[in-house]
Structures are given as structure tokens and as C-alpha cells.
XYZ file of C-alpha atoms in Angstrom:
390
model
C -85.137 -276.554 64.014
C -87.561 -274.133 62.296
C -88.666 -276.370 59.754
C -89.152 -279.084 62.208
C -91.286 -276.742 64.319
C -93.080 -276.426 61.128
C -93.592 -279.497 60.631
C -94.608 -280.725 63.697
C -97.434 -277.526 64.030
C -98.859 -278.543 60.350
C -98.829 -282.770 61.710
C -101.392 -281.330 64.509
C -103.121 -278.948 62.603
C -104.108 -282.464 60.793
C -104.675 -283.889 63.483
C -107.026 -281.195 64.903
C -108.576 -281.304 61.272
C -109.144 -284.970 61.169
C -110.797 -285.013 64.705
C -113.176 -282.202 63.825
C -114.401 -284.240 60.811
C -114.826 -287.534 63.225
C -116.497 -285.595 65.038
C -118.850 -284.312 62.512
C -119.772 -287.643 61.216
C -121.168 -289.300 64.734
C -124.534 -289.395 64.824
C -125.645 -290.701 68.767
C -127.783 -294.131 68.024
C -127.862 -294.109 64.276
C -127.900 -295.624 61.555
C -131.887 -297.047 62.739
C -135.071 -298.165 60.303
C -138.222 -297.675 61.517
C -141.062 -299.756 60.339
C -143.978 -297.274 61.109
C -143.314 -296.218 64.924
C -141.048 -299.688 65.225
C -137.638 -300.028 65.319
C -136.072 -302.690 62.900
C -133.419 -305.155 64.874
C -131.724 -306.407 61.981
C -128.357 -304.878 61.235
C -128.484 -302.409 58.891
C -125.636 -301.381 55.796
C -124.611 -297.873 54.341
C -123.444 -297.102 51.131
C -123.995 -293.612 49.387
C -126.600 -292.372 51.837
C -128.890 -295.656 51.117
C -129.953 -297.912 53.241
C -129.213 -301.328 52.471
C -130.787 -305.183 54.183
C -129.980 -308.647 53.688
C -132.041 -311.470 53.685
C -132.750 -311.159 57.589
C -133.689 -307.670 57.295
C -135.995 -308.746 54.270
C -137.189 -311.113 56.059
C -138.206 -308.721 59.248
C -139.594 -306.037 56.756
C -142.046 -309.097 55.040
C -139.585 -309.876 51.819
C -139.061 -314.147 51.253
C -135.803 -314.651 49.239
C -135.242 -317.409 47.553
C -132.380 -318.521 45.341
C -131.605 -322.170 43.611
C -128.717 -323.430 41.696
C -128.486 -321.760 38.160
C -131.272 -319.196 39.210
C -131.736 -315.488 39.351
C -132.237 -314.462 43.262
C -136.328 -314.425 43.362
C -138.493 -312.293 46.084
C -141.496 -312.950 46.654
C -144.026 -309.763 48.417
C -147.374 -310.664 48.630
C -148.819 -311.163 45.384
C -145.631 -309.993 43.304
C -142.300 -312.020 42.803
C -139.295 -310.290 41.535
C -136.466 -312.178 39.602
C -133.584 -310.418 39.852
C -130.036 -310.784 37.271
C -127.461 -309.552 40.753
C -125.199 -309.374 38.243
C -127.074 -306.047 36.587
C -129.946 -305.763 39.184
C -132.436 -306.169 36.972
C -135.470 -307.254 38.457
C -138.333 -308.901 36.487
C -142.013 -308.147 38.274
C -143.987 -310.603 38.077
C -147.496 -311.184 39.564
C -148.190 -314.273 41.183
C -152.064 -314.538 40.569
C -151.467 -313.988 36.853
C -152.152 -317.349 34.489
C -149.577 -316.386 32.052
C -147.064 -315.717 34.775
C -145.336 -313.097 32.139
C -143.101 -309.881 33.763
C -145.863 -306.990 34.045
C -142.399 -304.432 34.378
C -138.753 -304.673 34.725
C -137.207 -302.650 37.787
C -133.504 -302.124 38.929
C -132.911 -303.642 42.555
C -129.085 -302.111 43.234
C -127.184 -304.634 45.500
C -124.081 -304.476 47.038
C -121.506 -306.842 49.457
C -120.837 -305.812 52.934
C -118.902 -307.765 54.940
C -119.164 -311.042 53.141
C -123.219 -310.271 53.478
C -125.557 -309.256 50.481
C -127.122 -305.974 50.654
C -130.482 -304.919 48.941
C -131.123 -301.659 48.777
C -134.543 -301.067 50.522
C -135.762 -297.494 48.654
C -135.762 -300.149 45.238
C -138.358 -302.423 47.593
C -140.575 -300.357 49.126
C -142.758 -299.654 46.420
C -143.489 -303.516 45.864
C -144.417 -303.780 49.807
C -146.650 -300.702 49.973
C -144.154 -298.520 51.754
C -142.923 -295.040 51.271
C -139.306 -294.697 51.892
C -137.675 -291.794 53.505
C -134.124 -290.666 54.816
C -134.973 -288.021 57.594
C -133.105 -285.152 58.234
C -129.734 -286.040 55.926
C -128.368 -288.623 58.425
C -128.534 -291.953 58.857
C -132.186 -292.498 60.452
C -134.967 -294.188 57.522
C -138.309 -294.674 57.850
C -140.933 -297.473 55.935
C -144.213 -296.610 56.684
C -147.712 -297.368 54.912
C -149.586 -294.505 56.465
C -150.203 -295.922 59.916
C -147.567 -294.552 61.864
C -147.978 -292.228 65.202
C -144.980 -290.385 65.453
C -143.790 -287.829 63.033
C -140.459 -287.733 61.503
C -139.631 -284.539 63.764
C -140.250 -286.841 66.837
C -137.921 -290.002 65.858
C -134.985 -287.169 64.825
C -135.229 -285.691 68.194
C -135.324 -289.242 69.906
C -132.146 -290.597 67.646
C -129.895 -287.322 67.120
C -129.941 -285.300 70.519
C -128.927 -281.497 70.337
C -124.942 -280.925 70.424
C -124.565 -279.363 73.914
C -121.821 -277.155 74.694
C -119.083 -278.420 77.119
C -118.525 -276.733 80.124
C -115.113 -275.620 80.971
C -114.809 -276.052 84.888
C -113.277 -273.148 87.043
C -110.007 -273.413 88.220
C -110.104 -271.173 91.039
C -110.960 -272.395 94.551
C -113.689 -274.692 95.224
C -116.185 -272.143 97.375
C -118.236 -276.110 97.980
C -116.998 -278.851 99.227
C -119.835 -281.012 97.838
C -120.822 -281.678 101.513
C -123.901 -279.057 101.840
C -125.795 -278.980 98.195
C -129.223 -277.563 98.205
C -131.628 -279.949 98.275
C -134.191 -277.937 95.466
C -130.862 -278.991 92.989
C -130.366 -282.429 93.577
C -131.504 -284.980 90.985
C -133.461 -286.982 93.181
C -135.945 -284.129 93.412
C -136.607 -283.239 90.091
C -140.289 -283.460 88.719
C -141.388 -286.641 87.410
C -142.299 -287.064 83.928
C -145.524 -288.432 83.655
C -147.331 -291.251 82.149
C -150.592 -292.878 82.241
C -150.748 -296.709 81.586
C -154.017 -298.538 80.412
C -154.777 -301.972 80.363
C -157.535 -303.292 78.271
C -159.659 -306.687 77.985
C -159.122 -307.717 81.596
C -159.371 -309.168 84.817
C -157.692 -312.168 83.180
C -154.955 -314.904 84.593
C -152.339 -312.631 83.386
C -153.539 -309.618 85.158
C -152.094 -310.862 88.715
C -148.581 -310.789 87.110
C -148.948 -306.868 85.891
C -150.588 -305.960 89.478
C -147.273 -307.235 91.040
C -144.999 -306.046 88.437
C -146.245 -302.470 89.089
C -146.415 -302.652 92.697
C -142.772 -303.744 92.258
C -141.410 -300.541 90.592
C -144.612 -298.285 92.221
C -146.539 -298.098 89.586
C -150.084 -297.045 88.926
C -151.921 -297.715 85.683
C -155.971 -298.105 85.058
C -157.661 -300.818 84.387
C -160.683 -301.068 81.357
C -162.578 -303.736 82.060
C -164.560 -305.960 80.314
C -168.096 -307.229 81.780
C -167.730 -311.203 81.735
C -164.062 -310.756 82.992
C -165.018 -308.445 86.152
C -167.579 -311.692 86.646
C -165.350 -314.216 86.656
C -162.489 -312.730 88.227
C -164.181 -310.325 91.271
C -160.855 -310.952 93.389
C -158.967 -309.359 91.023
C -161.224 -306.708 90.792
C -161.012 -305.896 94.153
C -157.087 -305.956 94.010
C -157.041 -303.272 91.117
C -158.857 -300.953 93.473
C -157.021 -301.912 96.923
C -153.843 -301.005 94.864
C -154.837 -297.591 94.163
C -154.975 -298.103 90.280
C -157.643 -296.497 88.613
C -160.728 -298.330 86.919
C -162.672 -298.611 83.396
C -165.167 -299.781 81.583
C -164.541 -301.676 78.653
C -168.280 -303.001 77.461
C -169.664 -306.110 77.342
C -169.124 -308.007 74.044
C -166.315 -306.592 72.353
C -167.574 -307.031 68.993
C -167.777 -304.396 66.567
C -171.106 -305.604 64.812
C -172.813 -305.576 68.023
C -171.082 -303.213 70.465
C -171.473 -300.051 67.905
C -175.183 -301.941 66.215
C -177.125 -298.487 67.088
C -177.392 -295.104 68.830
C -178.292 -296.330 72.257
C -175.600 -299.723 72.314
C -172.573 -298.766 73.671
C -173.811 -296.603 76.346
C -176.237 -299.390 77.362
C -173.318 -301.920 77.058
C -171.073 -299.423 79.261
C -174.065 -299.212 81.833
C -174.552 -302.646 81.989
C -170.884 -303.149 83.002
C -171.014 -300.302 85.561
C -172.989 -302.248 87.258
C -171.159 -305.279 87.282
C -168.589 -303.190 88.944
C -170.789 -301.773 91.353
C -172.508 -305.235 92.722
C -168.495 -306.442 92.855
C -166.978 -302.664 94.498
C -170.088 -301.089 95.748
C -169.623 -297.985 93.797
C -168.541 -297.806 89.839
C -166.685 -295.415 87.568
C -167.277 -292.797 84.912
C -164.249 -294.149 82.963
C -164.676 -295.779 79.735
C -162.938 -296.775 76.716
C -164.778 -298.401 73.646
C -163.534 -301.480 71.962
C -160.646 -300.658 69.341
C -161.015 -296.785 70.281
C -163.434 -294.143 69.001
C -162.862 -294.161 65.971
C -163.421 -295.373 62.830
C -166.676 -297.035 64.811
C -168.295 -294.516 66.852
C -170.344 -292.196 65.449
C -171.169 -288.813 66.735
C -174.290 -289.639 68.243
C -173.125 -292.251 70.137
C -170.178 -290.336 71.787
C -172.877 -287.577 72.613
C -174.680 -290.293 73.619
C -171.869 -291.631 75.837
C -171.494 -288.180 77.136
C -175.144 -287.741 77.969
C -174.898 -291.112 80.261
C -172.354 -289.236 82.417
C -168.993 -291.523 81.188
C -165.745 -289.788 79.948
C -164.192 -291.767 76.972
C -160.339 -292.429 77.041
C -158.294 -293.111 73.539
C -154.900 -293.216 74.286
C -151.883 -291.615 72.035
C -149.009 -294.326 72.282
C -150.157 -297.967 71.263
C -147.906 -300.729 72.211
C -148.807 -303.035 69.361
C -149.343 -305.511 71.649
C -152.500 -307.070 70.046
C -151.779 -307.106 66.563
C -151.284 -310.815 66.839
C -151.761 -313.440 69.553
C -148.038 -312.988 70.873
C -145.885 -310.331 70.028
C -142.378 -310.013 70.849
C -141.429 -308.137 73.554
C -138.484 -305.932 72.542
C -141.384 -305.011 69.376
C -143.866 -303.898 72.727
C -140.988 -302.244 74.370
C -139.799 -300.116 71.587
C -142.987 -298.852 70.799
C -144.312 -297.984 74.121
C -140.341 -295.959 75.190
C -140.533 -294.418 71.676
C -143.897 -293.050 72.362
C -143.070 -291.806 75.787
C -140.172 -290.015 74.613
C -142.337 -288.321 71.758
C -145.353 -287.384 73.685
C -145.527 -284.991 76.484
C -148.631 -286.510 78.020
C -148.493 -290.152 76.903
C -151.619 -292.347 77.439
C -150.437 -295.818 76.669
C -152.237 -298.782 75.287
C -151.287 -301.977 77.016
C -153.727 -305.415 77.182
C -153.737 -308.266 79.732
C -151.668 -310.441 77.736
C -148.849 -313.030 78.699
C -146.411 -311.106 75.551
C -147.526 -307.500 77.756
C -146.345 -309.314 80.776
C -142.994 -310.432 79.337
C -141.935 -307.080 77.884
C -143.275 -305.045 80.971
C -140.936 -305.037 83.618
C -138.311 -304.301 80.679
C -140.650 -301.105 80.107
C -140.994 -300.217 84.226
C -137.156 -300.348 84.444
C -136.242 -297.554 81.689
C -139.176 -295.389 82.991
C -137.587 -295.523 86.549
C -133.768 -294.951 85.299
C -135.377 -292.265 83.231
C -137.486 -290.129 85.749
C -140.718 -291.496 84.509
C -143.782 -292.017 86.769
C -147.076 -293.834 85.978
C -150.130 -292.277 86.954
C -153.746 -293.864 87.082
C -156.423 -292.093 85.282
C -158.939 -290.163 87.171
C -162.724 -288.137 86.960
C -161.552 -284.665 87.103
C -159.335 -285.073 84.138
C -159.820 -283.446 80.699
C -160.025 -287.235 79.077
C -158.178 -287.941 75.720
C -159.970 -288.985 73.038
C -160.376 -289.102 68.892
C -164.003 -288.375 69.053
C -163.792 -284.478 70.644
């Protein structure tokens, strides 16, 4: 009976033992790549702490594969092609633009099978596509990025691995509550909002109806930079912005770099000119203004002072949506961005544009703010604007 007692003790001991290491090795929404501030949606393979893709997740991180009867496996990146033995993973680099077409190195690409899929390790790749690998914090969370990324590694731990919390053990006396009379000051429903500020560039356009509606929907404010021929054509729409309570912005008048920041005195005469397309539409205008592409690389000095001197406060913004890196991007790309921004910033400013692709990934965007205590704010006079230029 002893020794059975024994037994049985040591059998949950193991037990105990082989939970706590479970335990130990979840790691809440891991394993995730990041491309810059993006999150990668191809599925993703572990082996030895590496991260490893196949030829979807090449494909999403700008790798072409291509393999033929009796041929290595080639990849082609840009201007380099790699010919790789997957039999040693030796890679042959080879650039395309060269006459001779002869290997300018050799490289090892390790590959591996998961699952009846091919793995390529992606730390062996992201030299050839100008991208500095990185495995943050020892767990399962990587990072490509080629220096234009927003959000520091610190920011996208905290976001993927939350804090262990201790569990609370509830009493077991006597219930003093009945659950009938809680305080009001503790319920949920009254806890302070977290808040954001959306922005909306390049409008009044046919698409900006939809986002008026959308954020009326969810009660939503946001501000509106405007463009001078687009507050022209489209005065109704105007006019709806400010019935709705959302704030308004100036956005200039041609939008092009070689004339918008040509000298000194341009883009405060552009954002004059449209102040007063505003006023003949509104009656009154707005100090609000953001220049085209933000304030920097293009403005200089003296025309922010110059800005400044005119009486306008310039908005940047600290959480870009991506939105209009290409005529339509995907929506769950817009939508990742923007809610991994807002959970990295404590006073997020978000870039949006009066696009159709904004349209399709913004009520996506409005839901998780309201499930997640988030309220949208317009932009107004007597705030201490954020910009790149101060």
C-alpha cells in the first residue's frame, strides 16, 4: 500500500511537472512576423528558434520561386536570383543584370519539411531583400524591417506577449454583496475612454459619404484635411463634415511636391488659398493644416515658421495606415497597422485617406476600437498639434 502511495504521489508530481513546463512554453498570439509595423498572414514554421516560410510566405515577403523538372529550386529578389542544391542548401547568387550571368557568391539557404510543406528559413533571405532579421525578446515574435518601421521592438513584445498576471483566489467566506447594488464609479461601462484622433486626407471625394456614415454609425469623430479642388467640387460634403461635428483641415491646393514646397512663401499661400475656399463654402475657416506627405523630408524650416507666422497649426500624425502605398490596399494590411499603432501609442494620431480600400477595412477598425474602450476624437485649435517639424 506504501509503495503504491508512492507511486501514485511521484505519477502527479509528473504531472504537476509536465503542466508547469506547458505552461512555460505558451506564448499568448505568437509565433507572428512583422514586415516593418505589418503583420505577415501567411502561416509561419518553427524549428530551432528560426523562423521558417514557404513559397506563400515568400511570396507575401516579395521572394518568386520557381522550380522546373531536373532543376535546382531558383528565387528570384529583385535584381538577384538564387539557385539553390535543397539537397545541401547551397545557394548560388547570381545577379540578373550581369552579361555573364556567372554566381557573384555562394550562400547556404537551410530548408526544412513541415507538414508535407517546404520551409525556407527567412534569417538566410533577408539579406538578399534588404531586410534585417530579428527574433525579439527570445520567443517566438520576428521582425523584417528595412529601416522604415514606426513601432519599436519594445512596443510589438508588449502587444504579442501580455504580462503573466497573478490569479486571484476568491474568498470563501460569505458573500457581504449580492451583486445587486455595485458602485457605479466601478463598473466597466464607466471607465475612461482611450483616446484616438482619426485623420482623413485628400478629400471631399465619392468615398467620403461612406466614412461620414460609417462613423456616425459607431459615434465616431475624426477630422477632415482637405484639399482645395475637392472642397469645390464637393461643397455638400463639406457642409456634412462640419454638421457632424468632425473637425476640419487644410490640405493645400496641388498636392505636388515640386510645386507645393517650390519656395519660402508656397505652402502657406497654398494653405491660405484653401482657407478660403472653406470660408466662401462654411462662412468661417480653420487654423488646421497638414502638408502633403507630412513635414518632413519636404518642408524646410522656414516654411514651417512660415506656416506658423500665417496663424495655421501643422498636424503629422504618429500611426500611418499604409493605406496609400498603392492604389488599393488590402484591408486586413490597413487594419493591422492602424490597431497595432493604437495599441503602441498613448496618443495616436492616425493617417487614414478617402479611399474605397479605407472604406472597406474601416468599419473592421471602428468595431475593435468600440469592444476595446477606444474613442475617436476630432482635432481641435487649442491643442498642442503633433508634428515632425517642432
Amino acid at each position: 500500500m506504501r509503495s503504491l502511495t508512492k507511486t501514485l504521489l511521484f505519477i502527479i508530481f509528473l504531472l504537476l511537472v509536465g503542466c508547469s513546463f506547458s505552461l512555460a512554453e505558451i506564448k499568448p498570439g505568437l509565433p507572428k512576423l512583422y514586415l516593418n509595423d505589418v503583420e505577415a498572414t501567411s502561416k509561419l514554421y518553427i524549428s530551432d528558434q528560426k523562423l521558417y516560410l514557404d513559397a506563400d510566405g515568400l511570396r507575401e515577403i516579395g521572394i518568386k520561386s520557381h522550380t522546373q523538372p531536373g532543376e535546382n529550386l531558383r528565387f528570384v529578389i529583385g535584381d538577384t536570383q538564387l539557385q539553390l542544391d535543397p539537397s545541401s542548401g547551397i545557394a548560388a547568387v547570381y545577379r540578373l543584370s550581369s552579361e555573364s550571368f556567372l554566381p557573384v557568391a555562394y550562400t547556404v539557404i537551410n530548408n526544412k519539411s513541415f507538414d508535407q510543406a517546404n520551409g525556407y528559413a527567412v534569417k538566410d533571405f533577408a539579406p538578399y531583400i534588404g531586410y534585417r532579421y530579428s527574433r525579439i525578446h527570445n520567443v517566438d515574435l520576428y521582425r523584417l524591417t528595412d529601416g522604415t518601421d514606426t513601432i519599436t521592438e519594445e512596443a510589438l513584445y508588449e502587444i504579442n506577449v501580455p504580462p503573466v498576471t497573478e490569479v486571484s483566489v476568491p474568498n470563501s467566506g460569505p458573500k457581504s454583496d449580492d451583486g445587486k447594488n455595485h458602485s457605479p464609479s466601478k463598473d466597466k461601462k464607466t471607465i475612461g475612454k482611450k483616446i484616438v484622433y482619426l485623420t482623413f486626407d485628400d478629400g471631399p471625394n465619392k468615398h467620403t459619404q461612406e466614412i461620414l456614415d460609417l462613423l456616425e454609425k459607431y459615434n465616431m469623430k475624426a477630422t477632415f484635411f482637405m484639399l482645395n479642388y475637392s472642397m469645390k467640387e464637393n461643397q455638400e460634403l463639406v457642409k456634412s463634415i462640419e454638421a457632424a461635428g468632425h473637425g476640419l483641415g487644410l490640405h493645400g491646393v496641388s498636392h505636388r511636391k515640386n510645386i507645393f514646397y517650390k519656395d519660402v512663401k508656397t505652402p502657406a499661400a497654398e494653405m491660405s488659398q484653401a482657407n478660403l475656399t472653406l470660408e466662401n463654402i462654411l462662412g468661417f475657416g480653420t487654423k488646421l493644416v497638414r502638408t502633403p506627405y507630412g513635414s518632413k523630408p519636404y518642408l524646410s524650416s522656414q516654411q514651417y515658421e512660415k506656416l506658423k507666422d500665417s496663424g495655421f497649426y501643422l498636424w503629422d500624425w504618429n500611426v500611418d495606415s499604409g493605406d496609400s502605398s498603392k492604389a488599393y490596399v488590402a484591408s486586413k494590411i490597413i487594419k493591422d497597422r492602424v490597431l497595432t499603432g493604437l495599441k503602441a501609442k498613448s496618443k495616436p494620431v492616425v493617417l487614414l485617406h478617402d479611399k474605397e480600400c479605407t472604406v472597406d477595412a474601416l468599419e473592421s477598425i471602428l468595431i475593435w476600437m468600440k469592444k476595446n474602450g477606444y474613442e475617436s476624437k476630432s482635432l481641435t485649435e487649442e491643442m498642442t498639434p503633433l508634428n515632425w517639424s517642432e
